[in-house]
Short mmCIF file of C-alpha atoms and ligand atoms in Angstrom, two decimals:
data_model
loop_
_atom_site.label_atom_id
_atom_site.label_comp_id
_atom_site.label_asym_id
_atom_site.label_seq_id
_atom_site.Cartn_x
_atom_site.Cartn_y
_atom_site.Cartn_z
CA MET A 18 0.00 0.00 0.00
CA GLU A 19 1.30 3.41 -0.87
CA LEU A 20 1.43 5.89 1.96
CA TYR A 21 0.95 8.97 -0.21
CA SER A 22 -0.57 9.61 -3.61
CA GLN A 23 1.72 10.79 -6.40
CA LYS A 24 0.49 14.34 -5.92
CA GLU A 25 0.97 14.31 -2.14
CA GLN A 26 4.42 12.86 -2.56
CA GLN A 27 5.37 15.68 -4.91
CA GLU A 28 4.03 18.29 -2.51
CA TYR A 29 5.99 16.90 0.43
CA LEU A 30 9.13 16.71 -1.67
CA ASN A 31 8.69 20.32 -2.72
CA GLN A 32 8.28 21.32 0.91
CA MET A 33 11.34 19.38 1.90
CA TRP A 34 13.53 20.78 -0.85
CA ARG A 35 12.21 24.31 -0.65
CA ASN A 36 15.11 26.72 -0.39
CA PHE A 37 13.99 29.72 1.63
CA THR A 38 17.11 31.62 0.58
CA ILE A 39 15.88 31.99 -2.98
CA ASN A 40 12.31 30.62 -3.16
CA ASP A 41 10.66 32.84 -0.56
CA THR A 42 10.53 36.53 0.17
CA TYR A 43 10.48 38.21 3.57
CA GLU A 44 10.49 41.67 5.08
CA PRO A 45 14.17 42.31 5.86
CA GLY A 46 13.67 44.89 8.62
CA SER A 47 16.74 46.60 10.05
CA THR A 48 19.39 44.81 7.97
CA PHE A 49 17.99 46.98 5.16
CA LYS A 50 19.26 50.10 6.96
CA ILE A 51 22.59 49.21 5.32
CA PHE A 52 21.07 50.31 2.02
CA THR A 53 19.42 53.51 3.26
CA SER A 54 22.83 54.43 4.74
CA THR A 55 24.65 53.62 1.51
CA MET A 56 22.21 55.67 -0.58
CA GLY A 57 22.52 58.61 1.82
CA LEU A 58 26.33 58.62 1.64
CA GLU A 59 26.36 58.12 -2.12
CA GLU A 60 23.88 60.98 -2.63
CA ASN A 61 25.89 63.13 -0.25
CA VAL A 62 22.84 63.95 1.90
CA VAL A 63 24.38 62.58 5.09
CA SER A 64 27.85 61.99 6.51
CA GLU A 65 29.28 60.13 9.49
CA ASN A 66 29.23 62.95 12.05
CA ASP A 67 25.94 64.62 11.09
CA LYS A 68 23.77 65.28 14.14
CA PHE A 69 20.34 63.73 14.67
CA VAL A 70 17.83 63.77 17.51
CA CYS A 71 15.55 60.81 18.28
CA THR A 72 12.51 61.70 20.35
CA GLY A 73 11.14 58.15 20.15
CA SER A 74 9.15 58.80 16.98
CA LYS A 75 8.89 60.99 13.92
CA VAL A 76 5.79 62.55 12.39
CA ILE A 77 5.54 61.79 8.67
CA ALA A 78 2.66 63.35 6.69
CA GLY A 79 0.60 63.63 9.87
CA ARG A 80 1.33 60.08 11.03
CA THR A 81 3.50 59.26 14.02
CA ILE A 82 5.99 56.52 13.20
CA LYS A 83 7.84 55.11 16.19
CA CYS A 84 11.45 54.29 16.82
CA TRP A 85 11.84 50.68 18.00
CA ARG A 86 12.99 52.15 21.31
CA SER A 87 9.69 53.97 21.92
CA PRO A 88 8.41 55.00 24.46
CA ARG A 89 12.07 55.67 25.23
CA SER A 90 14.29 57.52 22.75
CA HIS A 91 17.89 57.67 21.57
CA GLY A 92 18.22 61.43 22.09
CA ASP A 93 21.18 63.18 20.44
CA GLU A 94 23.23 60.97 18.17
CA THR A 95 25.53 61.21 15.17
CA PHE A 96 24.68 59.37 11.98
CA VAL A 97 27.13 56.57 12.85
CA GLN A 98 25.60 56.25 16.32
CA GLY A 99 22.18 56.16 14.65
CA VAL A 100 23.30 53.12 12.63
CA GLN A 101 24.75 51.49 15.76
CA ASN A 102 21.50 52.20 17.62
CA SER A 103 19.45 51.12 14.58
CA CYS A 104 17.39 54.23 15.28
CA ASN A 105 14.36 54.42 12.97
CA PRO A 106 13.92 58.23 12.94
CA VAL A 107 17.51 58.63 11.65
CA PHE A 108 16.71 56.44 8.64
CA MET A 109 13.34 58.10 8.00
CA GLU A 110 15.17 61.44 7.91
CA VAL A 111 17.90 60.15 5.57
CA ALA A 112 15.30 58.62 3.21
CA GLU A 113 13.40 61.91 3.17
CA ARG A 114 16.60 63.68 2.10
CA ILE A 115 17.20 61.10 -0.65
CA GLY A 116 13.62 61.38 -1.93
CA ALA A 117 11.23 58.62 -3.05
CA SER A 118 12.22 58.65 -6.70
CA LYS A 119 15.97 58.22 -6.12
CA PHE A 120 15.36 55.77 -3.28
CA TYR A 121 13.32 53.59 -5.63
CA ASP A 122 15.97 53.83 -8.38
CA TYR A 123 18.58 52.54 -5.91
CA MET A 124 16.29 49.64 -4.96
CA ILE A 125 16.28 48.66 -8.63
CA LYS A 126 20.07 49.12 -8.93
CA PHE A 127 20.69 46.93 -5.88
CA GLY A 128 18.65 44.26 -7.64
CA PHE A 129 15.59 44.04 -5.41
CA LYS A 130 13.26 43.76 -8.37
CA SER A 131 15.26 41.24 -10.36
CA LYS A 132 16.56 37.73 -9.96
CA THR A 133 20.11 37.39 -8.70
CA ASP A 134 20.70 34.76 -11.43
CA ILE A 135 22.25 32.34 -8.98
CA ASP A 136 22.80 28.85 -10.51
CA LEU A 137 19.68 27.38 -8.85
CA PRO A 138 16.11 26.99 -10.11
CA GLY A 139 12.95 28.59 -8.78
CA GLU A 140 14.25 31.97 -7.77
CA ALA A 141 11.66 34.51 -6.57
CA ILE A 142 11.99 38.29 -6.82
CA GLY A 143 11.13 41.11 -4.46
CA ILE A 144 7.66 42.55 -3.99
CA LEU A 145 8.00 46.33 -4.01
CA HIS A 146 5.63 49.27 -4.19
CA SER A 147 5.49 50.76 -7.66
CA LYS A 148 7.37 54.02 -7.89
CA SER A 149 4.21 56.11 -8.22
CA ASN A 150 2.78 54.59 -5.02
CA ILE A 151 5.64 55.59 -2.77
CA GLY A 152 4.33 58.45 -0.66
CA PRO A 153 6.08 59.89 2.41
CA VAL A 154 4.75 57.15 4.74
CA GLU A 155 5.77 54.29 2.41
CA LEU A 156 9.22 55.87 1.99
CA ALA A 157 9.60 56.20 5.77
CA THR A 158 8.75 52.53 6.40
CA MET A 159 10.95 51.38 3.51
CA SER A 160 13.89 53.28 5.04
CA PHE A 161 13.97 50.75 7.89
CA GLY A 162 13.17 47.67 5.83
CA GLN A 163 9.39 47.41 6.08
CA SER A 164 6.49 47.44 3.59
CA PHE A 165 8.30 45.41 0.93
CA GLN A 166 9.70 41.91 0.62
CA ILE A 167 12.84 40.45 -0.91
CA THR A 168 14.59 37.07 -0.87
CA PRO A 169 17.52 36.55 1.52
CA MET A 170 19.75 36.06 -1.55
CA GLN A 171 18.69 39.44 -2.98
CA LEU A 172 19.59 41.01 0.35
CA LEU A 173 23.02 39.35 0.25
CA VAL A 174 23.76 40.39 -3.34
CA GLY A 175 22.78 43.99 -2.57
CA ALA A 176 24.76 44.02 0.69
CA SER A 177 27.76 42.60 -1.11
CA ALA A 178 27.80 45.65 -3.40
CA THR A 179 27.88 47.97 -0.39
CA ILE A 180 31.09 46.40 0.92
CA ASN A 181 32.90 44.97 -2.14
CA GLY A 182 33.79 48.28 -3.72
CA GLY A 183 30.36 48.83 -5.23
CA TYR A 184 29.84 45.90 -7.62
CA ARG A 185 26.59 43.97 -8.07
CA VAL A 186 27.86 40.43 -8.38
CA THR A 187 26.03 37.33 -9.58
CA PRO A 188 26.21 34.59 -6.94
CA HIS A 189 27.69 31.29 -8.16
CA LEU A 190 28.19 27.93 -6.50
CA GLY A 191 31.15 26.51 -8.40
CA LYS A 192 34.72 27.76 -8.35
CA GLU A 193 36.59 24.97 -10.13
CA ILE A 194 36.41 21.31 -11.05
CA ILE A 195 39.13 19.05 -9.67
CA ASN A 196 39.73 15.37 -10.36
CA ASP A 197 40.39 12.59 -7.84
CA THR A 198 44.10 13.36 -7.74
CA GLY A 199 43.47 17.01 -7.00
CA ASP A 200 44.34 18.44 -10.42
CA ILE A 201 42.27 21.36 -11.60
CA ILE A 202 40.29 20.32 -14.70
CA GLN A 203 38.41 23.56 -15.15
CA THR A 204 38.32 26.94 -13.46
CA PHE A 205 35.19 29.03 -13.69
CA ASN A 206 35.68 32.69 -14.38
CA TYR A 207 32.91 35.08 -13.56
CA GLU A 208 32.44 38.72 -14.44
CA LYS A 209 32.92 41.30 -11.73
CA GLY A 210 29.45 42.77 -12.24
CA LYS A 211 28.31 46.31 -12.78
CA GLN A 212 29.50 49.05 -10.44
CA ILE A 213 26.40 50.57 -8.81
CA ILE A 214 27.91 52.69 -6.03
CA SER A 215 31.31 54.35 -5.68
CA THR A 216 34.31 52.64 -4.09
CA GLN A 217 34.55 55.51 -1.59
CA THR A 218 30.99 54.96 -0.34
CA SER A 219 31.71 51.25 -0.03
CA GLU A 220 34.86 51.98 2.03
CA ARG A 221 32.88 54.27 4.33
CA MET A 222 30.12 51.66 4.78
CA LYS A 223 32.64 48.98 5.76
CA LYS A 224 33.94 51.23 8.53
CA ILE A 225 30.46 52.20 9.76
CA LEU A 226 29.26 48.58 9.83
CA GLU A 227 32.39 47.47 11.66
CA THR A 228 31.44 49.82 14.50
CA VAL A 229 28.00 48.15 14.71
CA VAL A 230 29.74 44.91 15.70
CA SER A 231 32.45 46.49 17.86
CA GLU A 232 30.18 49.02 19.61
CA GLY A 233 26.54 48.52 18.61
CA GLY A 234 23.91 45.77 18.60
CA GLY A 235 26.10 43.23 16.85
CA HIS A 236 28.73 42.70 19.56
CA LYS A 237 27.78 39.04 20.10
CA ALA A 238 29.40 38.19 16.77
CA TYR A 239 32.74 39.66 17.89
CA ILE A 240 35.67 37.26 17.59
CA PRO A 241 39.07 38.27 19.05
CA GLY A 242 41.61 38.76 16.28
CA TYR A 243 39.09 39.43 13.50
CA ARG A 244 37.46 42.63 12.35
CA ILE A 245 33.79 42.00 11.59
CA GLY A 246 31.13 44.29 10.16
CA GLY A 247 27.39 43.75 10.14
CA LYS A 248 23.86 44.69 11.06
CA THR A 249 21.21 42.97 13.11
CA ALA A 250 17.44 42.95 12.68
CA THR A 251 14.43 42.00 14.74
CA SER A 252 11.19 42.20 12.79
CA GLN A 253 7.67 41.39 13.64
CA LYS A 254 6.17 39.04 11.07
CA LEU A 255 3.03 39.94 9.18
CA PRO A 256 0.30 40.43 10.25
CA ARG A 257 1.84 42.68 12.89
CA GLY A 258 0.71 41.95 16.40
CA SER A 259 0.82 38.20 15.70
CA GLY A 260 3.63 37.95 18.25
CA LYS A 261 5.80 36.16 15.70
CA TYR A 262 9.25 37.46 14.88
CA THR A 263 12.15 37.07 12.50
CA ALA A 264 15.58 37.61 14.04
CA SER A 265 18.48 38.12 11.69
CA PHE A 266 22.11 39.11 11.43
CA LEU A 267 24.04 40.01 8.31
CA ALA A 268 27.81 40.09 8.72
CA PHE A 269 31.04 40.18 6.76
CA ALA A 270 34.69 39.57 7.59
CA PRO A 271 37.47 40.54 7.65
CA ALA A 272 35.95 44.02 7.68
CA GLU A 273 38.93 45.66 5.96
CA ALA A 274 38.94 43.24 3.00
CA PRO A 275 35.81 41.05 3.17
CA LYS A 276 36.06 37.40 2.12
CA VAL A 277 32.89 36.08 3.77
CA LEU A 278 29.41 37.58 3.77
CA ALA A 279 26.79 35.65 5.72
CA LEU A 280 23.17 36.05 6.75
CA VAL A 281 21.61 34.22 9.68
CA ILE A 282 17.81 34.29 9.81
CA ILE A 283 15.96 32.71 12.71
CA ASP A 284 12.32 32.28 11.78
CA GLU A 285 9.81 32.58 14.62
CA PRO A 286 12.22 32.18 17.54
CA LYS A 287 10.69 31.11 20.83
CA GLY A 288 11.46 33.17 23.91
CA THR A 289 14.09 35.83 23.26
CA TYR A 290 13.68 37.13 19.75
CA TYR A 291 16.26 39.94 19.39
CA GLY A 292 18.45 39.49 16.32
CA GLY A 293 21.66 40.60 18.03
CA VAL A 294 21.05 38.31 20.98
CA ILE A 295 20.03 35.06 19.27
CA ALA A 296 21.37 35.32 15.70
CA GLY A 297 24.64 36.96 16.87
CA PRO A 298 26.09 33.83 18.53
CA VAL A 299 25.18 31.72 15.45
CA MET A 300 27.04 34.19 13.26
CA HIS A 301 29.96 34.07 15.69
CA GLU A 302 30.17 30.30 15.28
CA ILE A 303 29.96 30.44 11.47
CA LEU A 304 32.71 33.03 11.15
CA GLU A 305 34.88 31.43 13.81
CA ASN A 306 34.92 28.29 11.66
CA ALA A 307 34.90 29.84 8.19
CA LEU A 308 37.73 32.35 8.62
CA PRO A 309 40.49 29.92 9.73
CA TYR A 310 39.21 27.45 7.08
CA LEU A 311 39.82 30.13 4.43
CA GLY A 312 43.35 30.59 5.77
CA ILE A 313 42.62 33.98 7.35
CA GLU A 314 44.67 34.12 10.54
CA PRO A 315 43.57 36.19 13.54
CA VAL A 316 45.55 39.33 14.33
CA TYR A 317 45.18 40.20 18.01
CA ASN A 318 45.37 43.72 19.34
CA GLU A 319 46.98 44.55 22.69
CA ALA A 320 43.84 43.90 24.72
CA GLU A 321 42.97 40.69 22.85
CA VAL A 322 46.40 39.16 23.41
CA LYS A 323 45.63 39.19 27.13
CA LEU A 324 42.27 37.43 26.83
CA ASP A 325 42.03 33.83 28.05
CA GLU A 326 40.49 32.74 24.78
CA THR A 327 43.49 33.88 22.73
CA GLN A 328 46.13 32.23 24.93
CA LYS A 329 47.70 29.15 23.39
CA MET A 330 49.00 26.09 25.15
CA ILE A 331 50.69 22.88 24.14
CA VAL A 332 48.59 19.83 25.03
CA PRO A 333 50.35 17.68 27.66
CA ASN A 334 50.14 13.90 27.81
CA PHE A 335 47.40 12.31 29.92
CA VAL A 336 47.56 8.76 28.54
CA GLY A 337 48.59 6.22 31.17
CA MET A 338 47.49 8.36 34.14
CA THR A 339 44.72 7.18 36.42
CA SER A 340 41.51 9.21 36.11
CA LYS A 341 42.17 10.64 39.55
CA ASP A 342 45.74 11.71 38.74
CA ALA A 343 44.58 13.18 35.40
CA LYS A 344 42.01 15.30 37.23
CA THR A 345 44.55 16.56 39.78
CA PHE A 346 47.16 17.27 37.08
CA ALA A 347 44.62 19.17 34.93
CA LYS A 348 43.57 21.27 37.93
CA GLU A 349 47.19 22.15 38.75
CA GLN A 350 47.82 23.19 35.14
CA GLY A 351 44.56 25.13 34.83
CA ILE A 352 43.39 22.87 32.00
CA GLN A 353 39.78 21.81 31.52
CA VAL A 354 39.27 18.11 30.89
CA ASP A 355 36.23 16.05 30.10
CA ILE A 356 36.64 12.45 31.26
CA ASN A 357 34.63 9.83 29.38
CA GLY A 358 34.15 6.19 30.35
CA GLU A 359 34.23 4.21 33.60
CA GLY A 360 37.78 2.86 33.32
CA GLU A 361 40.59 3.37 35.85
CA GLU A 362 43.21 4.62 33.41
CA VAL A 363 43.25 7.19 30.58
CA GLY A 364 43.65 5.22 27.36
CA ALA A 365 43.34 8.00 24.81
CA GLN A 366 43.02 11.76 24.59
CA PHE A 367 41.90 14.40 22.11
CA PRO A 368 43.65 16.59 21.03
CA LEU A 369 46.89 14.60 21.08
CA GLU A 370 49.97 15.49 23.09
CA GLY A 371 52.03 18.29 21.55
CA GLU A 372 49.21 20.02 19.67
CA SER A 373 48.73 23.76 20.09
CA ILE A 374 45.24 24.74 21.22
CA ASN A 375 43.39 27.67 22.78
CA LYS A 376 43.81 27.74 26.51
CA ILE A 377 40.07 27.67 27.14
CA SER A 378 39.53 24.55 24.99
CA LYS A 379 38.61 21.32 26.75
CA ILE A 380 40.71 18.19 26.40
CA ILE A 381 38.67 15.02 26.11
CA LEU A 382 40.03 11.96 27.92
CA TYR A 383 38.80 8.39 27.32
CA THR A 384 39.36 5.86 30.06
CA HIS A 385 39.65 2.06 29.77
ZN1 ZN B 18 15.68 56.11 18.06
#
């Protein structure tokens, strides 16, 4: 007996293989503030030290639109602090200075109304207001990433242009083909893409976004020895008031010459739902693994060199010790061990003797 009909089977398969990154659209929320900032710098209507005042809301065409911090406010802040604070009134103001028509043109340039042309089928495109329908209220909400939808991949392609020198790249999956002996059979060469913002604006954005991780809401992604830039977002899902959220974090590293750009989206988190708080640690883990894998070595500053987590040690030998002696020895040396098994003697250890590891890493001991 068949469990599912042919049609049901197909539907379940589609569900299972659905790739949210390109098949579905979502409201990006505050990660989109990267683009409002970029447009503002590029149009020369705002610069890093411009002064703003957040009173907790801003009146747009007779409607009061709140800052996320309402009923509290951010008070006096510079533009850079506004980005760090993710302060909505700052972005409404910048969008107003840019104007609806130019703002919309940038949305098109960043690719939010076209496919990214990634080498995967079934790509969706953004759902945007038409240019003629963008009034002051629509523009204000768009400035902080609401009232339109894009795919996560569109967000990444656009964000990449803001930090890669200004080029709208086409995402690809393959780099080269190698055979079983490791020889390169074919290398894929891709075009650089069209330049849509200036290199100077891109350089300025990298610096601003680095301060969001070092000083603003993205500090949970901080990794000693690496400079990371990014922006967090916490958005209420539609319909608003449903109590469902999307928490996200877009980050790139190393901030001075980015090699990795990543987006973590947590759909309908339970409990704490702030992007910086719950998506930040996930991003931390991704970058902590990806950067050394890509051969990018950490460079510690003076303060970081003194941190426990950057101290190195050479793994001593535990094999042959009794469990009790191993415990005492580890305690004397200030090493954390995790003893597995019920045996009397340590039979194996990981990592092996002589390896260099972080001082806060645990050494796993197996007894027999
Ligand atoms: Zn504010």
